[in-house]
Amino acid sequence: KAGVTQTPRYLIKTRGQQVTLSCSPISGHRSVSWYQQTPGQGLQFLFEYFSETQRNKGNFPGRFSGRQFSNSRSEMNVSTLELGDSALYLCASSLNPGQGYEQYFGPGTRLTVT
Amino acid sequence: GESVGLHLPTLSVQEGDNSIINCAYSNSASDYFIWYKQESGKGPQFIIDIRSNMDKRQGQRVTVLLNKTVKHLSLQIAATQPGDSAVYFCAETSFSGGYNKLIFGAGTRLAVHP
């Protein structure tokens, strides 16, 4: 069974631009969560989607948004990029939301903002 | 590979020794805890989890201990191997957090020497 896939793996953008990252969950998984990982702040929860609905949101500005499609694939968008948005963006999928449903992480998308 | 963290605490052990990685969690309402392993260039990988109604859980070569009184979690790895070298994160979550909203600790780098 294929794991979580994220595209692209690496991305370089300029301040002020916007970016869209994509995540394909493991087949059959309906819950997708996004995390930002930086050396300074560590791993921080961005948002979670289940059945095309945002179920939970972390403490990030409105420039960060996401969505989920009917096939459970998810995208996240960051508008008006800032230098501080440079990070590894990780996507995780699980069968369903809830305790005991193991989350499987993808390899991440490394975003560099210059 | 990607840099997971520039200033993480490091635990250095000899191959074959037992390793103990500690974690203090923040939210007394957290009732589900997970340990993840992250290797360079990869996303976090699930190791073991524990619910708040337990104080110990064992897996293959790993044991997690939970002390709710002092909000402390530990991961014990028996007979540490070079392949165990990675960054280890504890994560906490709760029913109010929807369980898929993981709050990660800062991480500990485990270095295994032959």
mmCIF file with all atom_site columns, C-alpha atoms in Angstrom:
data_model
loop_
_atom_site.group_PDB
_atom_site.id
_atom_site.type_symbol
_atom_site.label_atom_id
_atom_site.label_alt_id
_atom_site.label_comp_id
_atom_site.label_asym_id
_atom_site.label_entity_id
_atom_site.label_seq_id
_atom_site.pdbx_PDB_ins_code
_atom_site.Cartn_x
_atom_site.Cartn_y
_atom_site.Cartn_z
_atom_site.occupancy
_atom_site.B_iso_or_equiv
_atom_site.pdbx_formal_charge
_atom_site.auth_seq_id
_atom_site.auth_comp_id
_atom_site.auth_asym_id
_atom_site.auth_atom_id
_atom_site.pdbx_PDB_model_num
ATOM 1   C CA . LYS A 1 1   ? 0.000   0.000  0.000  1.00 0.00 ? 1   LYS A CA 1
ATOM 2   C CA . ALA A 1 2   ? 1.447   3.374  -0.997 1.00 0.00 ? 2   ALA A CA 1
ATOM 3   C CA . GLY A 1 3   ? 2.198   5.830  1.777  1.00 0.00 ? 3   GLY A CA 1
ATOM 4   C CA . VAL A 1 4   ? 1.259   9.470  2.058  1.00 0.00 ? 4   VAL A CA 1
ATOM 5   C CA . THR A 1 5   ? 2.591   11.404 -0.896 1.00 0.00 ? 5   THR A CA 1
ATOM 6   C CA . GLN A 1 6   ? 3.292   15.119 -0.981 1.00 0.00 ? 6   GLN A CA 1
ATOM 7   C CA . THR A 1 7   ? 4.065   17.268 -3.970 1.00 0.00 ? 7   THR A CA 1
ATOM 8   C CA . PRO A 1 8   ? 6.227   19.053 -4.699 1.00 0.00 ? 8   PRO A CA 1
ATOM 9   C CA . ARG A 1 9   ? 9.048   17.914 -2.438 1.00 0.00 ? 9   ARG A CA 1
ATOM 10  C CA . TYR A 1 10  ? 10.956  21.157 -2.738 1.00 0.00 ? 10  TYR A CA 1
ATOM 11  C CA . LEU A 1 11  ? 9.807   24.645 -3.591 1.00 0.00 ? 11  LEU A CA 1
ATOM 12  C CA . ILE A 1 12  ? 11.449  28.061 -3.716 1.00 0.00 ? 12  ILE A CA 1
ATOM 13  C CA . LYS A 1 13  ? 9.239   31.140 -3.715 1.00 0.00 ? 13  LYS A CA 1
ATOM 14  C CA . THR A 1 14  ? 9.681   34.865 -3.325 1.00 0.00 ? 14  THR A CA 1
ATOM 15  C CA . ARG A 1 15  ? 8.176   37.026 -0.597 1.00 0.00 ? 15  ARG A CA 1
ATOM 16  C CA . GLY A 1 16  ? 4.680   38.139 -1.484 1.00 0.00 ? 16  GLY A CA 1
ATOM 17  C CA . GLN A 1 17  ? 3.936   35.187 -3.736 1.00 0.00 ? 17  GLN A CA 1
ATOM 18  C CA . GLN A 1 18  ? 1.487   32.449 -2.915 1.00 0.00 ? 18  GLN A CA 1
ATOM 19  C CA . VAL A 1 19  ? 1.990   28.692 -2.907 1.00 0.00 ? 19  VAL A CA 1
ATOM 20  C CA . THR A 1 20  ? -0.155  25.567 -3.042 1.00 0.00 ? 20  THR A CA 1
ATOM 21  C CA . LEU A 1 21  ? 1.019   22.262 -1.602 1.00 0.00 ? 21  LEU A CA 1
ATOM 22  C CA . SER A 1 22  ? -0.649  18.941 -2.282 1.00 0.00 ? 22  SER A CA 1
ATOM 23  C CA . CYS A 1 23  ? -1.146  15.820 -0.189 1.00 0.00 ? 23  CYS A CA 1
ATOM 24  C CA . SER A 1 24  ? -2.502  12.434 -1.235 1.00 0.00 ? 24  SER A CA 1
ATOM 25  C CA . PRO A 1 25  ? -3.420  10.309 1.783  1.00 0.00 ? 25  PRO A CA 1
ATOM 26  C CA . ILE A 1 26  ? -3.077  6.563  2.065  1.00 0.00 ? 26  ILE A CA 1
ATOM 27  C CA . SER A 1 27  ? -5.854  4.836  0.147  1.00 0.00 ? 27  SER A CA 1
ATOM 28  C CA . GLY A 1 28  ? -8.933  4.574  2.329  1.00 0.00 ? 28  GLY A CA 1
ATOM 29  C CA . HIS A 1 29  ? -7.817  7.270  4.774  1.00 0.00 ? 29  HIS A CA 1
ATOM 30  C CA . ARG A 1 30  ? -10.328 10.059 5.124  1.00 0.00 ? 30  ARG A CA 1
ATOM 31  C CA . SER A 1 31  ? -8.648  12.369 7.638  1.00 0.00 ? 31  SER A CA 1
ATOM 32  C CA . VAL A 1 32  ? -5.791  14.660 6.609  1.00 0.00 ? 32  VAL A CA 1
ATOM 33  C CA . SER A 1 33  ? -3.830  16.970 8.898  1.00 0.00 ? 33  SER A CA 1
ATOM 34  C CA . TRP A 1 34  ? -1.140  19.498 8.091  1.00 0.00 ? 34  TRP A CA 1
ATOM 35  C CA . TYR A 1 35  ? 1.840   20.523 10.212 1.00 0.00 ? 35  TYR A CA 1
ATOM 36  C CA . GLN A 1 36  ? 4.591   23.097 9.874  1.00 0.00 ? 36  GLN A CA 1
ATOM 37  C CA . GLN A 1 37  ? 8.076   22.142 11.056 1.00 0.00 ? 37  GLN A CA 1
ATOM 38  C CA . THR A 1 38  ? 10.795  24.727 11.676 1.00 0.00 ? 38  THR A CA 1
ATOM 39  C CA . PRO A 1 39  ? 14.004  24.577 13.733 1.00 0.00 ? 39  PRO A CA 1
ATOM 40  C CA . GLY A 1 40  ? 12.768  27.376 15.960 1.00 0.00 ? 40  GLY A CA 1
ATOM 41  C CA . GLN A 1 41  ? 9.139   26.414 16.574 1.00 0.00 ? 41  GLN A CA 1
ATOM 42  C CA . GLY A 1 42  ? 9.282   22.668 16.023 1.00 0.00 ? 42  GLY A CA 1
ATOM 43  C CA . LEU A 1 43  ? 6.224   20.824 14.754 1.00 0.00 ? 43  LEU A CA 1
ATOM 44  C CA . GLN A 1 44  ? 3.057   22.897 14.848 1.00 0.00 ? 44  GLN A CA 1
ATOM 45  C CA . PHE A 1 45  ? -0.458  21.859 13.886 1.00 0.00 ? 45  PHE A CA 1
ATOM 46  C CA . LEU A 1 46  ? -1.989  23.842 11.038 1.00 0.00 ? 46  LEU A CA 1
ATOM 47  C CA . PHE A 1 47  ? -5.376  22.230 10.354 1.00 0.00 ? 47  PHE A CA 1
ATOM 48  C CA . GLU A 1 48  ? -7.250  18.978 9.913  1.00 0.00 ? 48  GLU A CA 1
ATOM 49  C CA . TYR A 1 49  ? -9.783  17.962 7.307  1.00 0.00 ? 49  TYR A CA 1
ATOM 50  C CA . PHE A 1 50  ? -12.294 15.138 7.328  1.00 0.00 ? 50  PHE A CA 1
ATOM 51  C CA . SER A 1 51  ? -15.035 14.548 4.789  1.00 0.00 ? 51  SER A CA 1
ATOM 52  C CA . GLU A 1 52  ? -14.107 17.780 3.005  1.00 0.00 ? 52  GLU A CA 1
ATOM 53  C CA . THR A 1 53  ? -14.687 19.828 6.170  1.00 0.00 ? 53  THR A CA 1
ATOM 54  C CA . GLN A 1 54  ? -12.134 21.576 8.326  1.00 0.00 ? 54  GLN A CA 1
ATOM 55  C CA . ARG A 1 55  ? -12.396 19.891 11.669 1.00 0.00 ? 55  ARG A CA 1
ATOM 56  C CA . ASN A 1 56  ? -9.709  21.674 13.611 1.00 0.00 ? 56  ASN A CA 1
ATOM 57  C CA . LYS A 1 57  ? -7.416  24.639 13.152 1.00 0.00 ? 57  LYS A CA 1
ATOM 58  C CA . GLY A 1 58  ? -4.168  25.704 14.768 1.00 0.00 ? 58  GLY A CA 1
ATOM 59  C CA . ASN A 1 59  ? -2.956  29.185 15.627 1.00 0.00 ? 59  ASN A CA 1
ATOM 60  C CA . PHE A 1 60  ? -1.836  30.379 12.240 1.00 0.00 ? 60  PHE A CA 1
ATOM 61  C CA . PRO A 1 61  ? -2.859  33.559 10.396 1.00 0.00 ? 61  PRO A CA 1
ATOM 62  C CA . GLY A 1 62  ? -5.551  33.545 7.762  1.00 0.00 ? 62  GLY A CA 1
ATOM 63  C CA . ARG A 1 63  ? -2.887  33.491 5.035  1.00 0.00 ? 63  ARG A CA 1
ATOM 64  C CA . PHE A 1 64  ? -2.766  29.751 5.670  1.00 0.00 ? 64  PHE A CA 1
ATOM 65  C CA . SER A 1 65  ? -5.726  27.880 4.281  1.00 0.00 ? 65  SER A CA 1
ATOM 66  C CA . GLY A 1 66  ? -6.566  24.432 3.107  1.00 0.00 ? 66  GLY A CA 1
ATOM 67  C CA . ARG A 1 67  ? -9.190  22.242 1.580  1.00 0.00 ? 67  ARG A CA 1
ATOM 68  C CA . GLN A 1 68  ? -10.008 18.618 1.040  1.00 0.00 ? 68  GLN A CA 1
ATOM 69  C CA . PHE A 1 69  ? -11.518 17.030 -2.029 1.00 0.00 ? 69  PHE A CA 1
ATOM 70  C CA . SER A 1 70  ? -14.073 14.247 -2.282 1.00 0.00 ? 70  SER A CA 1
ATOM 71  C CA . ASN A 1 71  ? -11.293 11.709 -2.887 1.00 0.00 ? 71  ASN A CA 1
ATOM 72  C CA . SER A 1 72  ? -9.685  12.824 0.425  1.00 0.00 ? 72  SER A CA 1
ATOM 73  C CA . ARG A 1 73  ? -6.743  14.489 -1.291 1.00 0.00 ? 73  ARG A CA 1
ATOM 74  C CA . SER A 1 74  ? -5.894  17.781 0.366  1.00 0.00 ? 74  SER A CA 1
ATOM 75  C CA . GLU A 1 75  ? -4.200  21.015 -0.548 1.00 0.00 ? 75  GLU A CA 1
ATOM 76  C CA . MET A 1 76  ? -2.911  23.827 1.575  1.00 0.00 ? 76  MET A CA 1
ATOM 77  C CA . ASN A 1 77  ? -2.329  27.342 0.381  1.00 0.00 ? 77  ASN A CA 1
ATOM 78  C CA . VAL A 1 78  ? -0.179  30.102 1.797  1.00 0.00 ? 78  VAL A CA 1
ATOM 79  C CA . SER A 1 79  ? -0.759  33.561 0.412  1.00 0.00 ? 79  SER A CA 1
ATOM 80  C CA . THR A 1 80  ? 1.485   36.618 0.632  1.00 0.00 ? 80  THR A CA 1
ATOM 81  C CA . LEU A 1 81  ? 4.498   34.571 1.614  1.00 0.00 ? 81  LEU A CA 1
ATOM 82  C CA . GLU A 1 82  ? 6.845   35.852 4.309  1.00 0.00 ? 82  GLU A CA 1
ATOM 83  C CA . LEU A 1 83  ? 10.419  34.798 5.021  1.00 0.00 ? 83  LEU A CA 1
ATOM 84  C CA . GLY A 1 84  ? 9.222   33.133 8.224  1.00 0.00 ? 84  GLY A CA 1
ATOM 85  C CA . ASP A 1 85  ? 7.039   30.762 6.234  1.00 0.00 ? 85  ASP A CA 1
ATOM 86  C CA . SER A 1 86  ? 10.151  28.864 5.177  1.00 0.00 ? 86  SER A CA 1
ATOM 87  C CA . ALA A 1 87  ? 9.623   25.444 6.675  1.00 0.00 ? 87  ALA A CA 1
ATOM 88  C CA . LEU A 1 88  ? 8.990   21.777 6.106  1.00 0.00 ? 88  LEU A CA 1
ATOM 89  C CA . TYR A 1 89  ? 5.249   21.260 5.624  1.00 0.00 ? 89  TYR A CA 1
ATOM 90  C CA . LEU A 1 90  ? 4.078   17.815 6.627  1.00 0.00 ? 90  LEU A CA 1
ATOM 91  C CA . CYS A 1 91  ? 0.846   16.107 5.832  1.00 0.00 ? 91  CYS A CA 1
ATOM 92  C CA . ALA A 1 92  ? -0.527  13.193 7.872  1.00 0.00 ? 92  ALA A CA 1
ATOM 93  C CA . SER A 1 93  ? -3.433  10.901 7.130  1.00 0.00 ? 93  SER A CA 1
ATOM 94  C CA . SER A 1 94  ? -5.483  8.546  9.246  1.00 0.00 ? 94  SER A CA 1
ATOM 95  C CA . LEU A 1 95  ? -8.484  6.314  8.652  1.00 0.00 ? 95  LEU A CA 1
ATOM 96  C CA . ASN A 1 96  ? -10.750 8.484  10.720 1.00 0.00 ? 96  ASN A CA 1
ATOM 97  C CA . PRO A 1 97  ? -10.362 11.194 13.321 1.00 0.00 ? 97  PRO A CA 1
ATOM 98  C CA . GLY A 1 98  ? -10.283 9.919  16.842 1.00 0.00 ? 98  GLY A CA 1
ATOM 99  C CA . GLN A 1 99  ? -8.108  8.323  19.442 1.00 0.00 ? 99  GLN A CA 1
ATOM 100 C CA . GLY A 1 100 ? -6.252  5.251  18.365 1.00 0.00 ? 100 GLY A CA 1
ATOM 101 C CA . TYR A 1 101 ? -6.298  5.960  14.671 1.00 0.00 ? 101 TYR A CA 1
ATOM 102 C CA . GLU A 1 102 ? -2.632  6.143  13.861 1.00 0.00 ? 102 GLU A CA 1
ATOM 103 C CA . GLN A 1 103 ? -1.531  9.114  11.807 1.00 0.00 ? 103 GLN A CA 1
ATOM 104 C CA . TYR A 1 104 ? 0.873   8.387  8.962  1.00 0.00 ? 104 TYR A CA 1
ATOM 105 C CA . PHE A 1 105 ? 3.118   11.232 7.857  1.00 0.00 ? 105 PHE A CA 1
ATOM 106 C CA . GLY A 1 106 ? 4.344   12.012 4.387  1.00 0.00 ? 106 GLY A CA 1
ATOM 107 C CA . PRO A 1 107 ? 7.935   13.077 3.630  1.00 0.00 ? 107 PRO A CA 1
ATOM 108 C CA . GLY A 1 108 ? 6.993   16.749 3.576  1.00 0.00 ? 108 GLY A CA 1
ATOM 109 C CA . THR A 1 109 ? 7.393   19.670 1.222  1.00 0.00 ? 109 THR A CA 1
ATOM 110 C CA . ARG A 1 110 ? 10.397  21.888 1.903  1.00 0.00 ? 110 ARG A CA 1
ATOM 111 C CA . LEU A 1 111 ? 9.373   25.492 1.201  1.00 0.00 ? 111 LEU A CA 1
ATOM 112 C CA . THR A 1 112 ? 12.035  28.168 1.007  1.00 0.00 ? 112 THR A CA 1
ATOM 113 C CA . VAL A 1 113 ? 10.936  31.799 0.812  1.00 0.00 ? 113 VAL A CA 1
ATOM 114 C CA . THR A 1 114 ? 13.537  34.294 -0.402 1.00 0.00 ? 114 THR A CA 1
ATOM 115 C CA . GLY B 2 1   ? 18.243  15.686 4.053  1.00 0.00 ? 1   GLY B CA 1
ATOM 116 C CA . GLU B 2 2   ? 16.155  18.316 5.778  1.00 0.00 ? 2   GLU B CA 1
ATOM 117 C CA . SER B 2 3   ? 17.300  19.725 9.086  1.00 0.00 ? 3   SER B CA 1
ATOM 118 C CA . VAL B 2 4   ? 14.859  18.707 11.769 1.00 0.00 ? 4   VAL B CA 1
ATOM 119 C CA . GLY B 2 5   ? 16.191  20.937 14.484 1.00 0.00 ? 5   GLY B CA 1
ATOM 120 C CA . LEU B 2 6   ? 19.431  22.813 14.977 1.00 0.00 ? 6   LEU B CA 1
ATOM 121 C CA . HIS B 2 7   ? 19.553  22.938 18.765 1.00 0.00 ? 7   HIS B CA 1
ATOM 122 C CA . LEU B 2 8   ? 17.888  19.784 19.971 1.00 0.00 ? 8   LEU B CA 1
ATOM 123 C CA . PRO B 2 9   ? 19.122  18.070 23.118 1.00 0.00 ? 9   PRO B CA 1
ATOM 124 C CA . THR B 2 10  ? 21.154  15.011 22.167 1.00 0.00 ? 10  THR B CA 1
ATOM 125 C CA . LEU B 2 11  ? 21.310  11.650 23.866 1.00 0.00 ? 11  LEU B CA 1
ATOM 126 C CA . SER B 2 12  ? 24.420  9.664  22.940 1.00 0.00 ? 12  SER B CA 1
ATOM 127 C CA . VAL B 2 13  ? 24.452  5.954  23.665 1.00 0.00 ? 13  VAL B CA 1
ATOM 128 C CA . GLN B 2 14  ? 26.546  2.927  22.811 1.00 0.00 ? 14  GLN B CA 1
ATOM 129 C CA . GLU B 2 15  ? 25.071  0.272  20.563 1.00 0.00 ? 15  GLU B CA 1
ATOM 130 C CA . GLY B 2 16  ? 23.450  -2.386 22.701 1.00 0.00 ? 16  GLY B CA 1
ATOM 131 C CA . ASP B 2 17  ? 22.746  -0.083 25.639 1.00 0.00 ? 17  ASP B CA 1
ATOM 132 C CA . ASN B 2 18  ? 19.248  0.898  26.715 1.00 0.00 ? 18  ASN B CA 1
ATOM 133 C CA . SER B 2 19  ? 18.084  4.437  25.907 1.00 0.00 ? 19  SER B CA 1
ATOM 134 C CA . ILE B 2 20  ? 15.648  6.560  27.855 1.00 0.00 ? 20  ILE B CA 1
ATOM 135 C CA . ILE B 2 21  ? 14.148  9.658  26.250 1.00 0.00 ? 21  ILE B CA 1
ATOM 136 C CA . ASN B 2 22  ? 12.088  11.960 28.417 1.00 0.00 ? 22  ASN B CA 1
ATOM 137 C CA . CYS B 2 23  ? 9.314   14.393 27.670 1.00 0.00 ? 23  CYS B CA 1
ATOM 138 C CA . ALA B 2 24  ? 7.312   16.826 29.764 1.00 0.00 ? 24  ALA B CA 1
ATOM 139 C CA . TYR B 2 25  ? 3.864   17.566 28.413 1.00 0.00 ? 25  TYR B CA 1
ATOM 140 C CA . SER B 2 26  ? 1.918   20.713 28.992 1.00 0.00 ? 26  SER B CA 1
ATOM 141 C CA . ASN B 2 27  ? -1.807  20.082 29.058 1.00 0.00 ? 27  ASN B CA 1
ATOM 142 C CA . SER B 2 28  ? -3.298  18.253 32.029 1.00 0.00 ? 28  SER B CA 1
ATOM 143 C CA . ALA B 2 29  ? -6.388  17.572 29.875 1.00 0.00 ? 29  ALA B CA 1
ATOM 144 C CA . SER B 2 30  ? -4.355  15.540 27.373 1.00 0.00 ? 30  SER B CA 1
ATOM 145 C CA . ASP B 2 31  ? -5.418  11.932 27.436 1.00 0.00 ? 31  ASP B CA 1
ATOM 146 C CA . TYR B 2 32  ? -3.624  10.337 24.526 1.00 0.00 ? 32  TYR B CA 1
ATOM 147 C CA . PHE B 2 33  ? 0.124   10.366 23.946 1.00 0.00 ? 33  PHE B CA 1
ATOM 148 C CA . ILE B 2 34  ? 2.276   9.192  21.071 1.00 0.00 ? 34  ILE B CA 1
ATOM 149 C CA . TRP B 2 35  ? 5.984   8.828  20.410 1.00 0.00 ? 35  TRP B CA 1
ATOM 150 C CA . TYR B 2 36  ? 7.296   9.488  16.911 1.00 0.00 ? 36  TYR B CA 1
ATOM 151 C CA . LYS B 2 37  ? 10.680  8.896  15.318 1.00 0.00 ? 37  LYS B CA 1
ATOM 152 C CA . GLN B 2 38  ? 11.911  11.174 12.558 1.00 0.00 ? 38  GLN B CA 1
ATOM 153 C CA . GLU B 2 39  ? 14.883  10.293 10.391 1.00 0.00 ? 39  GLU B CA 1
ATOM 154 C CA . SER B 2 40  ? 16.620  12.796 8.189  1.00 0.00 ? 40  SER B CA 1
ATOM 155 C CA . GLY B 2 41  ? 14.601  13.514 5.059  1.00 0.00 ? 41  GLY B CA 1
ATOM 156 C CA . LYS B 2 42  ? 11.501  11.719 6.281  1.00 0.00 ? 42  LYS B CA 1
ATOM 157 C CA . GLY B 2 43  ? 8.285   12.522 8.053  1.00 0.00 ? 43  GLY B CA 1
ATOM 158 C CA . PRO B 2 44  ? 7.652   11.396 11.636 1.00 0.00 ? 44  PRO B CA 1
ATOM 159 C CA . GLN B 2 45  ? 7.005   7.684  12.047 1.00 0.00 ? 45  GLN B CA 1
ATOM 160 C CA . PHE B 2 46  ? 4.678   6.286  14.735 1.00 0.00 ? 46  PHE B CA 1
ATOM 161 C CA . ILE B 2 47  ? 6.462   4.232  17.396 1.00 0.00 ? 47  ILE B CA 1
ATOM 162 C CA . ILE B 2 48  ? 4.041   3.635  20.236 1.00 0.00 ? 48  ILE B CA 1
ATOM 163 C CA . ASP B 2 49  ? 1.073   5.263  21.927 1.00 0.00 ? 49  ASP B CA 1
ATOM 164 C CA . ILE B 2 50  ? -0.499  5.235  25.378 1.00 0.00 ? 50  ILE B CA 1
ATOM 165 C CA . ARG B 2 51  ? -3.810  6.365  26.809 1.00 0.00 ? 51  ARG B CA 1
ATOM 166 C CA . SER B 2 52  ? -4.109  8.270  30.045 1.00 0.00 ? 52  SER B CA 1
ATOM 167 C CA . ASN B 2 53  ? -5.774  5.345  31.809 1.00 0.00 ? 53  ASN B CA 1
ATOM 168 C CA . MET B 2 54  ? -2.496  3.432  31.546 1.00 0.00 ? 54  MET B CA 1
ATOM 169 C CA . ASP B 2 55  ? 0.920   4.123  33.044 1.00 0.00 ? 55  ASP B CA 1
ATOM 170 C CA . LYS B 2 56  ? 2.976   1.693  30.980 1.00 0.00 ? 56  LYS B CA 1
ATOM 171 C CA . ARG B 2 57  ? 2.781   0.116  27.572 1.00 0.00 ? 57  ARG B CA 1
ATOM 172 C CA . GLN B 2 58  ? 5.268   -2.149 25.839 1.00 0.00 ? 58  GLN B CA 1
ATOM 173 C CA . GLY B 2 59  ? 6.009   -2.724 22.205 1.00 0.00 ? 59  GLY B CA 1
ATOM 174 C CA . GLN B 2 60  ? 8.811   -4.421 20.372 1.00 0.00 ? 60  GLN B CA 1
ATOM 175 C CA . ARG B 2 61  ? 11.996  -3.187 22.102 1.00 0.00 ? 61  ARG B CA 1
ATOM 176 C CA . VAL B 2 62  ? 10.181  -0.039 23.254 1.00 0.00 ? 62  VAL B CA 1
ATOM 177 C CA . THR B 2 63  ? 8.316   0.859  26.428 1.00 0.00 ? 63  THR B CA 1
ATOM 178 C CA . VAL B 2 64  ? 6.437   4.051  27.152 1.00 0.00 ? 64  VAL B CA 1
ATOM 179 C CA . LEU B 2 65  ? 5.865   5.213  30.712 1.00 0.00 ? 65  LEU B CA 1
ATOM 180 C CA . LEU B 2 66  ? 3.319   7.855  31.661 1.00 0.00 ? 66  LEU B CA 1
ATOM 181 C CA . ASN B 2 67  ? 3.301   9.773  34.926 1.00 0.00 ? 67  ASN B CA 1
ATOM 182 C CA . LYS B 2 68  ? 0.226   11.990 34.938 1.00 0.00 ? 68  LYS B CA 1
ATOM 183 C CA . THR B 2 69  ? 1.004   13.428 38.372 1.00 0.00 ? 69  THR B CA 1
ATOM 184 C CA . VAL B 2 70  ? 4.061   15.257 37.061 1.00 0.00 ? 70  VAL B CA 1
ATOM 185 C CA . LYS B 2 71  ? 2.964   15.319 33.403 1.00 0.00 ? 71  LYS B CA 1
ATOM 186 C CA . HIS B 2 72  ? 5.927   13.276 32.270 1.00 0.00 ? 72  HIS B CA 1
ATOM 187 C CA . LEU B 2 73  ? 6.348   10.743 29.518 1.00 0.00 ? 73  LEU B CA 1
ATOM 188 C CA . SER B 2 74  ? 9.348   8.565  28.738 1.00 0.00 ? 74  SER B CA 1
ATOM 189 C CA . LEU B 2 75  ? 10.362  6.248  25.935 1.00 0.00 ? 75  LEU B CA 1
ATOM 190 C CA . GLN B 2 76  ? 12.684  3.388  26.702 1.00 0.00 ? 76  GLN B CA 1
ATOM 191 C CA . ILE B 2 77  ? 14.466  1.635  23.852 1.00 0.00 ? 77  ILE B CA 1
ATOM 192 C CA . ALA B 2 78  ? 16.078  -1.676 24.691 1.00 0.00 ? 78  ALA B CA 1
ATOM 193 C CA . ALA B 2 79  ? 19.323  -2.820 23.070 1.00 0.00 ? 79  ALA B CA 1
ATOM 194 C CA . THR B 2 80  ? 19.681  0.372  21.030 1.00 0.00 ? 80  THR B CA 1
ATOM 195 C CA . GLN B 2 81  ? 20.826  -0.157 17.450 1.00 0.00 ? 81  GLN B CA 1
ATOM 196 C CA . PRO B 2 82  ? 22.438  2.207  14.931 1.00 0.00 ? 82  PRO B CA 1
ATOM 197 C CA . GLY B 2 83  ? 19.137  2.254  13.046 1.00 0.00 ? 83  GLY B CA 1
ATOM 198 C CA . ASP B 2 84  ? 17.534  3.876  16.082 1.00 0.00 ? 84  ASP B CA 1
ATOM 199 C CA . SER B 2 85  ? 19.536  7.062  15.462 1.00 0.00 ? 85  SER B CA 1
ATOM 200 C CA . ALA B 2 86  ? 16.954  9.755  14.761 1.00 0.00 ? 86  ALA B CA 1
ATOM 201 C CA . VAL B 2 87  ? 15.026  12.583 16.397 1.00 0.00 ? 87  VAL B CA 1
ATOM 202 C CA . TYR B 2 88  ? 12.297  11.441 18.758 1.00 0.00 ? 88  TYR B CA 1
ATOM 203 C CA . PHE B 2 89  ? 9.198   13.483 19.496 1.00 0.00 ? 89  PHE B CA 1
ATOM 204 C CA . CYS B 2 90  ? 6.492   13.013 22.054 1.00 0.00 ? 90  CYS B CA 1
ATOM 205 C CA . ALA B 2 91  ? 3.032   14.275 21.129 1.00 0.00 ? 91  ALA B CA 1
ATOM 206 C CA . GLU B 2 92  ? -0.066  14.859 23.222 1.00 0.00 ? 92  GLU B CA 1
ATOM 207 C CA . THR B 2 93  ? -3.672  15.266 22.268 1.00 0.00 ? 93  THR B CA 1
ATOM 208 C CA . SER B 2 94  ? -7.127  15.115 23.759 1.00 0.00 ? 94  SER B CA 1
ATOM 209 C CA . PHE B 2 95  ? -10.793 14.682 23.035 1.00 0.00 ? 95  PHE B CA 1
ATOM 210 C CA . SER B 2 96  ? -11.225 18.453 22.960 1.00 0.00 ? 96  SER B CA 1
ATOM 211 C CA . GLY B 2 97  ? -8.377  18.640 20.482 1.00 0.00 ? 97  GLY B CA 1
ATOM 212 C CA . GLY B 2 98  ? -10.160 16.141 18.261 1.00 0.00 ? 98  GLY B CA 1
ATOM 213 C CA . TYR B 2 99  ? -7.301  13.686 18.750 1.00 0.00 ? 99  TYR B CA 1
ATOM 214 C CA . ASN B 2 100 ? -5.747  14.441 15.380 1.00 0.00 ? 100 ASN B CA 1
ATOM 215 C CA . LYS B 2 101 ? -4.554  17.846 16.621 1.00 0.00 ? 101 LYS B CA 1
ATOM 216 C CA . LEU B 2 102 ? -1.200  16.753 17.950 1.00 0.00 ? 102 LEU B CA 1
ATOM 217 C CA . ILE B 2 103 ? 0.894   19.009 20.182 1.00 0.00 ? 103 ILE B CA 1
ATOM 218 C CA . PHE B 2 104 ? 4.513   18.003 19.726 1.00 0.00 ? 104 PHE B CA 1
ATOM 219 C CA . GLY B 2 105 ? 7.398   18.324 22.131 1.00 0.00 ? 105 GLY B CA 1
ATOM 220 C CA . ALA B 2 106 ? 10.657  19.902 21.035 1.00 0.00 ? 106 ALA B CA 1
ATOM 221 C CA . GLY B 2 107 ? 12.314  16.587 20.266 1.00 0.00 ? 107 GLY B CA 1
ATOM 222 C CA . THR B 2 108 ? 15.448  14.738 21.342 1.00 0.00 ? 108 THR B CA 1
ATOM 223 C CA . ARG B 2 109 ? 18.176  13.601 19.005 1.00 0.00 ? 109 ARG B CA 1
ATOM 224 C CA . LEU B 2 110 ? 19.366  10.054 19.682 1.00 0.00 ? 110 LEU B CA 1
ATOM 225 C CA . ALA B 2 111 ? 22.878  9.252  18.476 1.00 0.00 ? 111 ALA B CA 1
ATOM 226 C CA . VAL B 2 112 ? 23.912  5.602  18.642 1.00 0.00 ? 112 VAL B CA 1
ATOM 227 C CA . HIS B 2 113 ? 27.624  4.867  18.517 1.00 0.00 ? 113 HIS B CA 1
ATOM 228 C CA . PRO B 2 114 ? 29.076  1.467  17.555 1.00 0.00 ? 114 PRO B CA 1
#
